Short mmCIF file of C-alpha atoms in Angstrom, two decimals:
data_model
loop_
_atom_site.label_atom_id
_atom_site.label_comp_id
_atom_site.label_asym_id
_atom_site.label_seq_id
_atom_site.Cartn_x
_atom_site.Cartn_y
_atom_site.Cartn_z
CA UNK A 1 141.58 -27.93 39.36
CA UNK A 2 138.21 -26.03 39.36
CA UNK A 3 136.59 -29.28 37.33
CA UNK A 4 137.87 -31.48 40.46
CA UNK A 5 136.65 -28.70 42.91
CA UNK A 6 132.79 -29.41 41.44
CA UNK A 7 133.53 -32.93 41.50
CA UNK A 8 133.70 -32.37 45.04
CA UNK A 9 131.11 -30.34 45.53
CA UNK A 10 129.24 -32.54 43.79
CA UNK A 11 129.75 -35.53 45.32
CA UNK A 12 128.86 -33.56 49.34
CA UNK A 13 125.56 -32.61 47.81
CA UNK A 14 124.78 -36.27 46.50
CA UNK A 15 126.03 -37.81 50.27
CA UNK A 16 124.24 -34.76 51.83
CA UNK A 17 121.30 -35.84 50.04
CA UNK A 18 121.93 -39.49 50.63
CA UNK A 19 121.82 -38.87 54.28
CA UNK A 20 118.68 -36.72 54.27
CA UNK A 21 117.12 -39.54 52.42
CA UNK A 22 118.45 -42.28 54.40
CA UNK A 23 117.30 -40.23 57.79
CA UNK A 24 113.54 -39.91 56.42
CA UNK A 25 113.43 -44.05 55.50
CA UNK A 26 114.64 -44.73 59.05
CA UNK A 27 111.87 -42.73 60.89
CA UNK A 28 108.55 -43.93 58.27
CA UNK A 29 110.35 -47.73 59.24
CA UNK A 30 110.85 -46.81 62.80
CA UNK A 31 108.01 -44.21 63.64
CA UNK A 32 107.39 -45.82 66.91
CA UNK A 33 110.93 -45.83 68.28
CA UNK A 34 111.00 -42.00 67.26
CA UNK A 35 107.86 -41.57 69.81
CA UNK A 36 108.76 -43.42 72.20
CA UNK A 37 111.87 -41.15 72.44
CA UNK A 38 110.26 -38.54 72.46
CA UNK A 39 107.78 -39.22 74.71
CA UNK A 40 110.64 -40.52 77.62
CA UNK A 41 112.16 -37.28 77.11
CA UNK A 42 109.02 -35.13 77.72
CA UNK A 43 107.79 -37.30 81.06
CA UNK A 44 111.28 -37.32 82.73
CA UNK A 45 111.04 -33.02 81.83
CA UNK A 46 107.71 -33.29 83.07
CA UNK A 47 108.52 -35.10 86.46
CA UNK A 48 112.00 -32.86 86.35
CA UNK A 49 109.94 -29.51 86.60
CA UNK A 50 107.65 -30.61 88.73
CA UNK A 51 110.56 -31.16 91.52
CA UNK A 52 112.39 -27.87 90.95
CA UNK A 53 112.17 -25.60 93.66
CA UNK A 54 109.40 -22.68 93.28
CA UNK A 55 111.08 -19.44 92.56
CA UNK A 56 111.05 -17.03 95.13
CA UNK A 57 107.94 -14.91 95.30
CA UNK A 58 108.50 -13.14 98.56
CA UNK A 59 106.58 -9.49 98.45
CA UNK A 60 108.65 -6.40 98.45
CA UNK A 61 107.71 -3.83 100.84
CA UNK A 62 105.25 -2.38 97.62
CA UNK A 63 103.37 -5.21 96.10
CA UNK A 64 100.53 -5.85 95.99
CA UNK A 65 99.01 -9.23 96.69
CA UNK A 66 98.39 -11.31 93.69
CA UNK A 67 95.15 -12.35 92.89
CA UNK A 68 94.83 -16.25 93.73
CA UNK A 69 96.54 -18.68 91.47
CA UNK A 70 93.95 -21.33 89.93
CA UNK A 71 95.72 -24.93 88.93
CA UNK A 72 95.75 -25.20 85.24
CA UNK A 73 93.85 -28.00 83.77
CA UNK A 74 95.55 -31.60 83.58
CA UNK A 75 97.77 -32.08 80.17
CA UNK A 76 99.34 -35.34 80.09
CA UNK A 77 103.28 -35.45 79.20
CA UNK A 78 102.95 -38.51 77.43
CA UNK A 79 101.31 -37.78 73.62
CA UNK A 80 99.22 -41.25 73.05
CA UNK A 81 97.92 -40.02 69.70
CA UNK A 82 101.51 -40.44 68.05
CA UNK A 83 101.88 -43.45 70.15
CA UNK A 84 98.75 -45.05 69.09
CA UNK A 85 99.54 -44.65 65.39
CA UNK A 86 102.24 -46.76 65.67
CA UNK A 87 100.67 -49.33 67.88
CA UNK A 88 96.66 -48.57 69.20
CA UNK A 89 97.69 -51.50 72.01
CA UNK A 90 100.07 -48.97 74.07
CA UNK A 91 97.38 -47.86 76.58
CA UNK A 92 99.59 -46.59 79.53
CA UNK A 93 103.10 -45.44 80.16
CA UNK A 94 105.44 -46.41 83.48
CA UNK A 95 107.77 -44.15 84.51
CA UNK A 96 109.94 -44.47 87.67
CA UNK A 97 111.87 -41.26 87.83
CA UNK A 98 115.94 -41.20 88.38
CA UNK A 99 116.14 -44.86 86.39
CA UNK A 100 115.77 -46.77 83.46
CA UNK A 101 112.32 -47.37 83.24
CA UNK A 102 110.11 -45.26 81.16
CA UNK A 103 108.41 -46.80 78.97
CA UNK A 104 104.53 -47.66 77.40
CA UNK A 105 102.88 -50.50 78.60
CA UNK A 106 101.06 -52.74 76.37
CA UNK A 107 98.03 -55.35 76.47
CA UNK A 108 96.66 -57.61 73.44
CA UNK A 109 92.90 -59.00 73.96
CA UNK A 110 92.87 -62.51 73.45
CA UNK A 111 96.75 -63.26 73.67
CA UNK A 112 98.45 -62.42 76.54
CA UNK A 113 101.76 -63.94 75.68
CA UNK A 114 102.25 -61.51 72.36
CA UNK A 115 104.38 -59.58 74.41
CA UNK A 116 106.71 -61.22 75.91
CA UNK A 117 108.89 -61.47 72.31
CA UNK A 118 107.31 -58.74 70.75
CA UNK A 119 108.27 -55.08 71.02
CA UNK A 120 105.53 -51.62 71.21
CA UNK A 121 105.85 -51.67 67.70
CA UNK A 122 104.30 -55.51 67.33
CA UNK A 123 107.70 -56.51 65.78
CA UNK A 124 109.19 -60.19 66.70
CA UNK A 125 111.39 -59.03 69.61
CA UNK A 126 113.41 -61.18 72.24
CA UNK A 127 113.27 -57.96 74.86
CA UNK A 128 109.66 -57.72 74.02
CA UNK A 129 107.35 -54.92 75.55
CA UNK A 130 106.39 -53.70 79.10
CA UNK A 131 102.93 -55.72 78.93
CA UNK A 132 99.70 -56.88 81.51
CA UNK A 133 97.34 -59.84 80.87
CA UNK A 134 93.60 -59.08 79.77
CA UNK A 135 92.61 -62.37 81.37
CA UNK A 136 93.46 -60.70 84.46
CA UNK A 137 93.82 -56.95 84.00
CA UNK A 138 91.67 -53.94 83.08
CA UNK A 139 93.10 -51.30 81.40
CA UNK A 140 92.20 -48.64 84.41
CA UNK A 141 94.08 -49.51 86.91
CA UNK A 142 90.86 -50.30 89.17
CA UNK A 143 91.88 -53.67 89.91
CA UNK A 144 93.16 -55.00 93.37
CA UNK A 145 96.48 -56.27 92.13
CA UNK A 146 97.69 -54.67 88.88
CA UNK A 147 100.74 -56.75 87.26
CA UNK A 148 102.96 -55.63 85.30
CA UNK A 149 105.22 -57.86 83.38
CA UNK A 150 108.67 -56.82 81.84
CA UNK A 151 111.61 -59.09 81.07
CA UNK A 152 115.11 -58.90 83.00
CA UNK A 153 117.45 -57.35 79.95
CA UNK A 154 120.95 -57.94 81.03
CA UNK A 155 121.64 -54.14 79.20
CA UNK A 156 119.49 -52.92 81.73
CA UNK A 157 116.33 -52.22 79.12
CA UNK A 158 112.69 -53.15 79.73
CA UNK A 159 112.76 -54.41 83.66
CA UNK A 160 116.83 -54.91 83.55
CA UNK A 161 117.73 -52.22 86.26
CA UNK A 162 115.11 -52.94 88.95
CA UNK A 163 116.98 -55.63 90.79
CA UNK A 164 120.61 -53.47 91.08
CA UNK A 165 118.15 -50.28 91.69
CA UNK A 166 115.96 -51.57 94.71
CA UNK A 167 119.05 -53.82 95.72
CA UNK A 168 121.51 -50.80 96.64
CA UNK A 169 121.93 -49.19 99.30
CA UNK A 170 118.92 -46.22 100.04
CA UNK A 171 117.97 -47.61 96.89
CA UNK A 172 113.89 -47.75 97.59
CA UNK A 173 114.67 -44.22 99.53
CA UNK A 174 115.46 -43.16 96.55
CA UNK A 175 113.18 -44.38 93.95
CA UNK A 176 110.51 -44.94 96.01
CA UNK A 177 107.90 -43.43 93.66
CA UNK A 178 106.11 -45.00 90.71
CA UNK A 179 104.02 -43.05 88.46
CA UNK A 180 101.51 -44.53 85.88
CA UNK A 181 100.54 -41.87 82.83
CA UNK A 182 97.00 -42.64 81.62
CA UNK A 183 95.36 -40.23 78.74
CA UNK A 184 93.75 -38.31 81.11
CA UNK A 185 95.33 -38.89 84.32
CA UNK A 186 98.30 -39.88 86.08
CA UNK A 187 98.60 -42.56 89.50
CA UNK A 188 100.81 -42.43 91.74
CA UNK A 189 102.34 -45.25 93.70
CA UNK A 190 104.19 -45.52 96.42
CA UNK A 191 107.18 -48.20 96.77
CA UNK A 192 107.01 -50.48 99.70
CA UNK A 193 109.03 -53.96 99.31
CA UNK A 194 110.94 -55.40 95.78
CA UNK A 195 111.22 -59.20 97.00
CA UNK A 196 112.33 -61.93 95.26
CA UNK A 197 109.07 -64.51 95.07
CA UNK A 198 108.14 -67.55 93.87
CA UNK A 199 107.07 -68.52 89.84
CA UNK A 200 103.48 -69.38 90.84
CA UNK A 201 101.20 -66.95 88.80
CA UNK A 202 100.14 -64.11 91.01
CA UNK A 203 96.95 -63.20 89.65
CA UNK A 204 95.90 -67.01 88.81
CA UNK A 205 96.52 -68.16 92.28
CA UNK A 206 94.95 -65.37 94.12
CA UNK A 207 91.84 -63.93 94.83
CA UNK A 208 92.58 -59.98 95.69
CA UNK A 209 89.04 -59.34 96.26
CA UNK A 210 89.21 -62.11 99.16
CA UNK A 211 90.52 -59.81 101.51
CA UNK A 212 92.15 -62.53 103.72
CA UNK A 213 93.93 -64.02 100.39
CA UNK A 214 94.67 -60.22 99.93
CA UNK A 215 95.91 -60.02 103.68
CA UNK A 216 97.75 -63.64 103.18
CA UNK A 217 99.59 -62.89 100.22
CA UNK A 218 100.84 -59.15 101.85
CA UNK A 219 101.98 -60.96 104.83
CA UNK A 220 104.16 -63.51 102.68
CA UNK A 221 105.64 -60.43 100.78
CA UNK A 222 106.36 -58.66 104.26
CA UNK A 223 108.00 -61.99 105.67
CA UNK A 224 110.24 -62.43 102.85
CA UNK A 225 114.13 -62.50 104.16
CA UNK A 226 116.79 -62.59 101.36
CA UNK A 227 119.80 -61.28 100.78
CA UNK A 228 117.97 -59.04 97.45
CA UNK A 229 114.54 -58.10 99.71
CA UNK A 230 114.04 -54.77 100.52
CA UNK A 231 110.94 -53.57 102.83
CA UNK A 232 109.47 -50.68 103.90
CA UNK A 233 109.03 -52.00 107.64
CA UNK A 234 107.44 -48.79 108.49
CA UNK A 235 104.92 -48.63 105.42
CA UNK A 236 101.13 -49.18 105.84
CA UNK A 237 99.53 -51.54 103.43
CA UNK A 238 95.79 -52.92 103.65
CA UNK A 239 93.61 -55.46 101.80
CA UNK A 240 92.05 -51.50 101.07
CA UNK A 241 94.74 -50.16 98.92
CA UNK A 242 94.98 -50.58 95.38
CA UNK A 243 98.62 -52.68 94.45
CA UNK A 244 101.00 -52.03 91.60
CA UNK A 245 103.18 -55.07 90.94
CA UNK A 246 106.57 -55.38 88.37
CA UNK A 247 107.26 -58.67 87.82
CA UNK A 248 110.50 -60.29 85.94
CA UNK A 249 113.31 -62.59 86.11
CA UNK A 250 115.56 -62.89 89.24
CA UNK A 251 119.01 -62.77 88.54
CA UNK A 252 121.04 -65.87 89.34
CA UNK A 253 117.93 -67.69 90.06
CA UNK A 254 115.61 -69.06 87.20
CA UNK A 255 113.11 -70.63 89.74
CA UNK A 256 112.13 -67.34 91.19
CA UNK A 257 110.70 -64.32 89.92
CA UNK A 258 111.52 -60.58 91.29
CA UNK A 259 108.74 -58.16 92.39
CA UNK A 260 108.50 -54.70 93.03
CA UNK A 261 104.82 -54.05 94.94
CA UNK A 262 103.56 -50.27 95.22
CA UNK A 263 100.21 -48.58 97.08
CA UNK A 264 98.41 -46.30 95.08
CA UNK A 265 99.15 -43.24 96.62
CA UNK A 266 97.24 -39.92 94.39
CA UNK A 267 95.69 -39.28 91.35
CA UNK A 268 96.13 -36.11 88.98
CA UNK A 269 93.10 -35.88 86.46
CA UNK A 270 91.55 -33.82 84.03
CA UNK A 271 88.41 -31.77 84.80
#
């Protein structure tokens, strides 16, 4: 009996070992997926926190006024030097808080399709990666018309949830706010129509710094009446403002694509 107990014993230390061993393999073959987790974790704390109601900090009858606060220096949520040793193309992150998306967006010089069936890790992927086009798009977000490409994952992964998210009911109400994570600063957008629109190549097609193609192509987007548009009737949008764009698949219609446009709204930077 006491030869089978250290059988026993024997055999939990080997599978305890087995498992330790096995655990280690998986994150040096999937360091990037282990960032990336972390990473959506820390933003969605970061954007949690940042709504939470101030604690109370009303005086008693024999304080003392504090001295005045001073805003503590800009520290991004989003660690890019982990990122960037599993992939040096992640540049950005998009986060749209109270859904799905939250992830790194990704640009290759030279090929702008790698992308679309490759993942953040450069791996052959038919969800591929959250992704703009060099040809058309800096990495600063300076441009006119940023576009951001992710495909329609019927699991609801990559762009997957922002047709049944700006589709419900208050559902722009709701998630009306983009935010872009940059190493040293974050942009923030605000949401103002998720359309469905047509295949023709946004960027390719139009001019943005024409301001009447600019004006042109935000009075097609404002005009757009369909059953999946949603529109901020009330929101002011100029050939002046600096556009956010996410662009993928329409559901039940391969002809079209669907976009969600955004204003850049404010800016947090370090000193």
């Amino acid at each position: 009996m006491k030869k089978k107990r250290w059988y026993i014993l024997g055999g939990g230390l080997l599978l305890a070992a087995a498992v330790l061993i096995g655990a280690a393999l998986w994150i040096q073959t999937h360091p990037a997926e282990t960032a990336e987790t972390r990473v959506q974790a820390a933003v969605a704390e970061h954007v949690a926190e940042r709504a939470a109601p101030p604690a109370s900090t009303a005086p008693g009858p024999e304080d003392t006024p504090a001295p005045e606060a001073t805003e503590p220096p800009y520290e991004s949520p989003v660690d890019f030097p982990s990122l960037w040793e599993m992939n040096s193309e992640i540049y950005a992150w998009l986060y749209i808080p109270g859904t799905e998306v939250n992830y790194p967006i990704l640009q290759r010089e030279g090929n702008d399709k790698f992308y679309l069936n490759h993942n953040s890790q450069g791996r052959y992927s038919d969800g591929g990666a959250v992704f703009t086009e060099s040809a058309y798009n800096s990495k600063d977000f300076t441009d006119p018309v940023t576009l951001v490409y992710g495909h329609y994952m019927r699991s609801g992964t990559m762009f997957g949830s922002l047709q049944a998210t700006y589709t419900a009911e208050n559902g722009m109400a709701e998630h009306q706010e983009i935010i872009v994570y940059l190493p040293e600063q974050e942009l923030h957008y605000q949401v103002f129509a998720a359309v469905p629109f047509n295949m023709r190549h946004i960027l390719y097609y139009n001019d943005f710094r024409n301001r009447k193609v600019f004006e042109a192509f935000l009075e097609q987007v404002m005009s757009v009446r369909s059953i999946n548009a949603s529109i901020d009737g009330e929101a002011e949008v100029t050939a002046e403002d600096q556009l956010l764009i996410l662009s993928t698949c329409l559901r039940g219609d391969s002809k079209q694509r669907y976009l969600v446009l955004a204003k850049r709204m404010a800016d947090i930077s370090a000193p």
